[in-house]
PDB file of C-alpha atoms in Angstrom:
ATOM      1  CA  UNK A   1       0.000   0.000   0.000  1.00  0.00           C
ATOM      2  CA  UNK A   2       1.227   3.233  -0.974  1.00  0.00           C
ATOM      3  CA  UNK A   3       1.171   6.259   1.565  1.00  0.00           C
ATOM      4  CA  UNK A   4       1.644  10.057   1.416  1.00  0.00           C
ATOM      5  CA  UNK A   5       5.241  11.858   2.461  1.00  0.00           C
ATOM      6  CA  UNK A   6       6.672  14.967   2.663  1.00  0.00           C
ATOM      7  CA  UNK A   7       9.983  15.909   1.042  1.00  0.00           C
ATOM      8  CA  UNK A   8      12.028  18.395   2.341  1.00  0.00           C
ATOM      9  CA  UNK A   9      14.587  20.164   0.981  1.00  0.00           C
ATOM     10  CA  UNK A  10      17.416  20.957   3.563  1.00  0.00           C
ATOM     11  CA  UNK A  11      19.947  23.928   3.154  1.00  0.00           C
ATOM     12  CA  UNK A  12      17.616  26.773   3.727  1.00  0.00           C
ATOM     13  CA  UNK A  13      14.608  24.979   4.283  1.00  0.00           C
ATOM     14  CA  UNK A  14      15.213  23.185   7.492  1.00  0.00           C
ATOM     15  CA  UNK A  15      18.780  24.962   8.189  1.00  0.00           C
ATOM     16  CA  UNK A  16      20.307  27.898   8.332  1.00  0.00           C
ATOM     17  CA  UNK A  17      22.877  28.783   5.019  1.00  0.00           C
ATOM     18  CA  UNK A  18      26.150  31.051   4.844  1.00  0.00           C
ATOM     19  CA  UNK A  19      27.000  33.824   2.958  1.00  0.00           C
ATOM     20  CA  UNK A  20      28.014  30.961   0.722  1.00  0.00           C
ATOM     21  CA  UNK A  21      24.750  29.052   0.097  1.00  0.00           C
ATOM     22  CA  UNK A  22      26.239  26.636   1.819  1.00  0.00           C
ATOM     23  CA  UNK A  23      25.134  24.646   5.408  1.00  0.00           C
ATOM     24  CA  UNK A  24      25.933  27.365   8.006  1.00  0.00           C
ATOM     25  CA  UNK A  25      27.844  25.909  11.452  1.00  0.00           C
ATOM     26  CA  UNK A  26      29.312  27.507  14.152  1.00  0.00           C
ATOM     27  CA  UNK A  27      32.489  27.568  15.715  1.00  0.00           C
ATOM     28  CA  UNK A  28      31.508  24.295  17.564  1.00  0.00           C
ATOM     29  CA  UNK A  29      30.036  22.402  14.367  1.00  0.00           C
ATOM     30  CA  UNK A  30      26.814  23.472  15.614  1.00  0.00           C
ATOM     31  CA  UNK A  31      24.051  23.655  12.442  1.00  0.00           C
ATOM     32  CA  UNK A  32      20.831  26.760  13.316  1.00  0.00           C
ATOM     33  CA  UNK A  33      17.762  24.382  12.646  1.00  0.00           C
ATOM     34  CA  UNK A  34      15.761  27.399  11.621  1.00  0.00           C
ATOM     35  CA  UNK A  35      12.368  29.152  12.776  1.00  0.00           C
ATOM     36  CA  UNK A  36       9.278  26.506  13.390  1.00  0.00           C
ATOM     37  CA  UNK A  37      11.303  23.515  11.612  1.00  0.00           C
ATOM     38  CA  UNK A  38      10.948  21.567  14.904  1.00  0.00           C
ATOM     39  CA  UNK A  39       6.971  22.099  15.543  1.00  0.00           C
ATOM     40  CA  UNK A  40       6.350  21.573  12.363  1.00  0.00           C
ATOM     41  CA  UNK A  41       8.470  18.221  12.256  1.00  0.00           C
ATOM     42  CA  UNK A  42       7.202  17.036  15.199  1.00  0.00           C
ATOM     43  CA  UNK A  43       3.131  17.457  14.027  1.00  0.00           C
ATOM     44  CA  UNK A  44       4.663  15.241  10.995  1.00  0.00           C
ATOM     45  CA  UNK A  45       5.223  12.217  13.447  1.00  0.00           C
ATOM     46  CA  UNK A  46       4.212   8.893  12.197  1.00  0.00           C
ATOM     47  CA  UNK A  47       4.334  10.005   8.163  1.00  0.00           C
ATOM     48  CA  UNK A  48       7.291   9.731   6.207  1.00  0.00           C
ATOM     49  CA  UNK A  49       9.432  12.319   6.156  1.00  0.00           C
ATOM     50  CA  UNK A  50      12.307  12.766   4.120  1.00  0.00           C
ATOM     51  CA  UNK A  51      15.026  15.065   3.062  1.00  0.00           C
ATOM     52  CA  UNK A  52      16.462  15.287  -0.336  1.00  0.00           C
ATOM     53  CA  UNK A  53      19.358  17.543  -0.954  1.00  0.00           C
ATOM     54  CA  UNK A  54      22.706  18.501  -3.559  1.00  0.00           C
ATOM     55  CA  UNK A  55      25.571  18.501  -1.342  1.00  0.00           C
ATOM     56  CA  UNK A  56      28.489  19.276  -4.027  1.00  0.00           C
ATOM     57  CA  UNK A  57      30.699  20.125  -1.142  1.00  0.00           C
ATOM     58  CA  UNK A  58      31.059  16.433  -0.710  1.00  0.00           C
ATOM     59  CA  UNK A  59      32.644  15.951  -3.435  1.00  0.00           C
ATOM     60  CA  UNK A  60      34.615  18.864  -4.066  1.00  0.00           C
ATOM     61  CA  UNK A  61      36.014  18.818  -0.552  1.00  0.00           C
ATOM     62  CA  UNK A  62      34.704  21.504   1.005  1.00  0.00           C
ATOM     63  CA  UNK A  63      32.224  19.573   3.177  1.00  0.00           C
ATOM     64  CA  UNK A  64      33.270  16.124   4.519  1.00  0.00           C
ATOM     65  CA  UNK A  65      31.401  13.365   4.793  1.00  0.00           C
ATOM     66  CA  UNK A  66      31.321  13.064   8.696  1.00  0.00           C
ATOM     67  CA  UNK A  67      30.215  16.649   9.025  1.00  0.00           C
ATOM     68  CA  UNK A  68      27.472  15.754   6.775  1.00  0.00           C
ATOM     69  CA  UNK A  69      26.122  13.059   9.176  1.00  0.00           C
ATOM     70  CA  UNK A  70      26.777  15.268  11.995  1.00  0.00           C
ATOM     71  CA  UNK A  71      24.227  18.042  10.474  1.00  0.00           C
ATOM     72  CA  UNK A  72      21.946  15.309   9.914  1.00  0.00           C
ATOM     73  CA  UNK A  73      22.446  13.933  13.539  1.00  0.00           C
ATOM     74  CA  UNK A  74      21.914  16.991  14.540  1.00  0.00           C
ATOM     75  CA  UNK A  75      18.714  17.653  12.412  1.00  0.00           C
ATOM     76  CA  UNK A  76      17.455  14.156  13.587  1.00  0.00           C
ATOM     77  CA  UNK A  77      18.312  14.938  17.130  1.00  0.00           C
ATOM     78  CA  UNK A  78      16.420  18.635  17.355  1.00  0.00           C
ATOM     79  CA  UNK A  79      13.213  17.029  15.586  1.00  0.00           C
ATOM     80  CA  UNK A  80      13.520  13.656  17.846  1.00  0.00           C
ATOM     81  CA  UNK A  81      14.017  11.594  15.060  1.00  0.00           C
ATOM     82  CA  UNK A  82      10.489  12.212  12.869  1.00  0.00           C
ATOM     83  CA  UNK A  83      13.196  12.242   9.681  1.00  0.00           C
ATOM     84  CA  UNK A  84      12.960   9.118   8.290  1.00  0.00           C
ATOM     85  CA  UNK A  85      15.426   9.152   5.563  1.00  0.00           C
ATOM     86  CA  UNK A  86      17.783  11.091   4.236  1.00  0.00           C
ATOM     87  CA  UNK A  87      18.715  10.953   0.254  1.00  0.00           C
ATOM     88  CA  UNK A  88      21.784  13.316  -0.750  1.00  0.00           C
ATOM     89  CA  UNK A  89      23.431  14.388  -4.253  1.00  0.00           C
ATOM     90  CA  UNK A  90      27.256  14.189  -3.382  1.00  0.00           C
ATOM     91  CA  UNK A  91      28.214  14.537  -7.318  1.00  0.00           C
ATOM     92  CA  UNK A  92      29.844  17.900  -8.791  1.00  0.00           C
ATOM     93  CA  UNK A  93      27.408  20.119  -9.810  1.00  0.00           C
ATOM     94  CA  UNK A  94      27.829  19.721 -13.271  1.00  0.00           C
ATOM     95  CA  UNK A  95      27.842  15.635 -13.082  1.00  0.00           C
ATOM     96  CA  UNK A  96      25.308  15.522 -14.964  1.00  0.00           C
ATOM     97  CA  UNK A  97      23.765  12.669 -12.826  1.00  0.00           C
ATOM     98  CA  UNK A  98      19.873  12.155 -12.195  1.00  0.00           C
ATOM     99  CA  UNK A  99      20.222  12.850  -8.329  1.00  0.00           C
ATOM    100  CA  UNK A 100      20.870  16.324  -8.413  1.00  0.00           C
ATOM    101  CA  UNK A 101      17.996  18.679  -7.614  1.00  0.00           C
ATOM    102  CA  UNK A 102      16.133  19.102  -9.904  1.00  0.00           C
ATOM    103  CA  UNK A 103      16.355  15.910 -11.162  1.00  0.00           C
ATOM    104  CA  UNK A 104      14.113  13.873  -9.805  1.00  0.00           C
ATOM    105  CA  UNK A 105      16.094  10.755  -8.551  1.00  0.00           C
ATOM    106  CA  UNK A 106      16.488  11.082  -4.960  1.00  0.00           C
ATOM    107  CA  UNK A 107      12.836  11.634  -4.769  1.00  0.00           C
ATOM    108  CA  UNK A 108      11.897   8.271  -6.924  1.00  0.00           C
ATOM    109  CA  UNK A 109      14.587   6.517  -5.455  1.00  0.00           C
ATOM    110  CA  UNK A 110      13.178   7.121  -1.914  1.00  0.00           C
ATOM    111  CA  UNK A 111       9.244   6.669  -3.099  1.00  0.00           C
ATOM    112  CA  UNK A 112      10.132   3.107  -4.266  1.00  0.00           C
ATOM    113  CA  UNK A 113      12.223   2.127  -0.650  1.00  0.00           C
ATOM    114  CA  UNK A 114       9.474   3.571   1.108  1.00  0.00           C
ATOM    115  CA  UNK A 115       6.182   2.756  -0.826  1.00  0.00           C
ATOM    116  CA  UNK A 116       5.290   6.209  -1.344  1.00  0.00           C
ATOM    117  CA  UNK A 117       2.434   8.140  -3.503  1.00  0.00           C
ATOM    118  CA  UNK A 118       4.178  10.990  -5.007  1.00  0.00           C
ATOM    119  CA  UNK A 119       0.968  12.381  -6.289  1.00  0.00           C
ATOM    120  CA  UNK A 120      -0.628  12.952  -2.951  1.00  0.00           C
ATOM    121  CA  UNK A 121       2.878  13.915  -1.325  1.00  0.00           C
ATOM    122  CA  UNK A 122       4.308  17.698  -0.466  1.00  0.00           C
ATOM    123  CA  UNK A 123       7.735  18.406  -1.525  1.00  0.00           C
ATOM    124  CA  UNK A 124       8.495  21.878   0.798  1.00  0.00           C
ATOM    125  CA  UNK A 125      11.209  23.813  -0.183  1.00  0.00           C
ATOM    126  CA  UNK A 126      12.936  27.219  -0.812  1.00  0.00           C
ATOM    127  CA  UNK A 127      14.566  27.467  -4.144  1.00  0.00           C
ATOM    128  CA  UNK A 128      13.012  27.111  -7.767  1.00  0.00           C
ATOM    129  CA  UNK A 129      14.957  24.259  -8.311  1.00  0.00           C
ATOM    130  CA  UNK A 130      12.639  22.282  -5.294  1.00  0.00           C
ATOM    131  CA  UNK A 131       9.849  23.300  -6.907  1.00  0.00           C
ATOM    132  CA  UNK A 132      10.587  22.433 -10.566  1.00  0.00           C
ATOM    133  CA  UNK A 133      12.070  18.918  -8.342  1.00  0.00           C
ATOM    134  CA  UNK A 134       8.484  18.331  -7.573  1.00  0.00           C
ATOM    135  CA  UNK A 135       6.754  18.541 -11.017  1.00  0.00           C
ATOM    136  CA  UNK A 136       9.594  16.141 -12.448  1.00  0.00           C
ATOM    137  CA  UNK A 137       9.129  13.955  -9.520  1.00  0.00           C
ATOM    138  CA  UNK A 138       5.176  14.053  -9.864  1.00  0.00           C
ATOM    139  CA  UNK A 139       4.995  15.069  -6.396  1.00  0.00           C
ATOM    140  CA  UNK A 140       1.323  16.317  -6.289  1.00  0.00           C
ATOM    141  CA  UNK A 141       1.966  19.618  -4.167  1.00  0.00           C
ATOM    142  CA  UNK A 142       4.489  21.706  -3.360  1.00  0.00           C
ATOM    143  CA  UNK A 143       4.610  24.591  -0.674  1.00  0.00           C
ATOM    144  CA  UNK A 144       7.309  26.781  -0.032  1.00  0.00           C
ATOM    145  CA  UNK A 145       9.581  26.593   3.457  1.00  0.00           C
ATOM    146  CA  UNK A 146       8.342  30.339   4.699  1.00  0.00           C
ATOM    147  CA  UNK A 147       4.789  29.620   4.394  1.00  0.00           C
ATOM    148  CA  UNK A 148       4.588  25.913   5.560  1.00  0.00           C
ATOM    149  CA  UNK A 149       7.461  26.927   8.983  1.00  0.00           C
ATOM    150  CA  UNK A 150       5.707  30.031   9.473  1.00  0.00           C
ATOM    151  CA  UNK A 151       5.151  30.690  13.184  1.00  0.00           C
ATOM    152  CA  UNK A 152       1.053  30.951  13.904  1.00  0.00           C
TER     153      UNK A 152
END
């Protein structure tokens, strides 16, 4: 049986970004889950969740993979654990692969491990690119971060 998810996008969706557009952390590797991510998470719990992001640092150095599970540890650990997977684009940005946003690979990848309905899921998400992820994903709706984490 196929269920409903959402899909959310994670640099600037669910954490905070650098002057870089890059995954902001402090000086003690801390990441800034940002404004309403974790009330809105936690009304989530029980549904699939998942986040889907490009992560081209991986693989041009300039984010490692530890630190990358330490965000999501991190992530996991300020939403007590409603995430339940995480799919991630490590390529170069001009790879060329199918996983990189807005290609829609991460997204079918996870809807077939986790018996998902695309067209009654909700891809949420900051950028044009996670919107224009969700039509080529057939996720049925999509709803940007500030609206769907805004603070009632």
């Amino acid at each position: 049986m196929r269920r409903p998810a959402h899909f959310f996008d994670l640099g600037g969706t669910l954490l905070a970004l650098d002057d870089h557009d890059e995954i902001a952390f402090d000086e003690h590797h801390r990441v800034t889950i940002l404004p309403g991510v974790t009330r809105r998470l936690a009304a989530l719990a029980g549904t699939p969740v998942f986040v889907v992001t490009n992560q081209a640092g991986l693989a041009d150095g300039t984010l490692t993979p530890g630190r990358f599970h330490d965000l999501c540890d991190q992530l996991s650990t300020a939403t007590q654990g409603v995430v339940t997977d995480y799919a991630v684009c490590a390529h170069p940005r001009d790879a060329g692969c199918t996983c990189r946003k807005p290609r829609p690979g991460l997204v079918l990848g996870l809807a077939r491990a986790h018996h998902i309905d695309l067209a009654t899921s909700t891809m949420i998400g900051d950028t044009e690119t996670d919107r224009e992820l969700a039509v080529a994903a057939g996720i049925g709706h999509f709803t940007w971060a500030a609206e769907f984490l805004r603070e009632p």
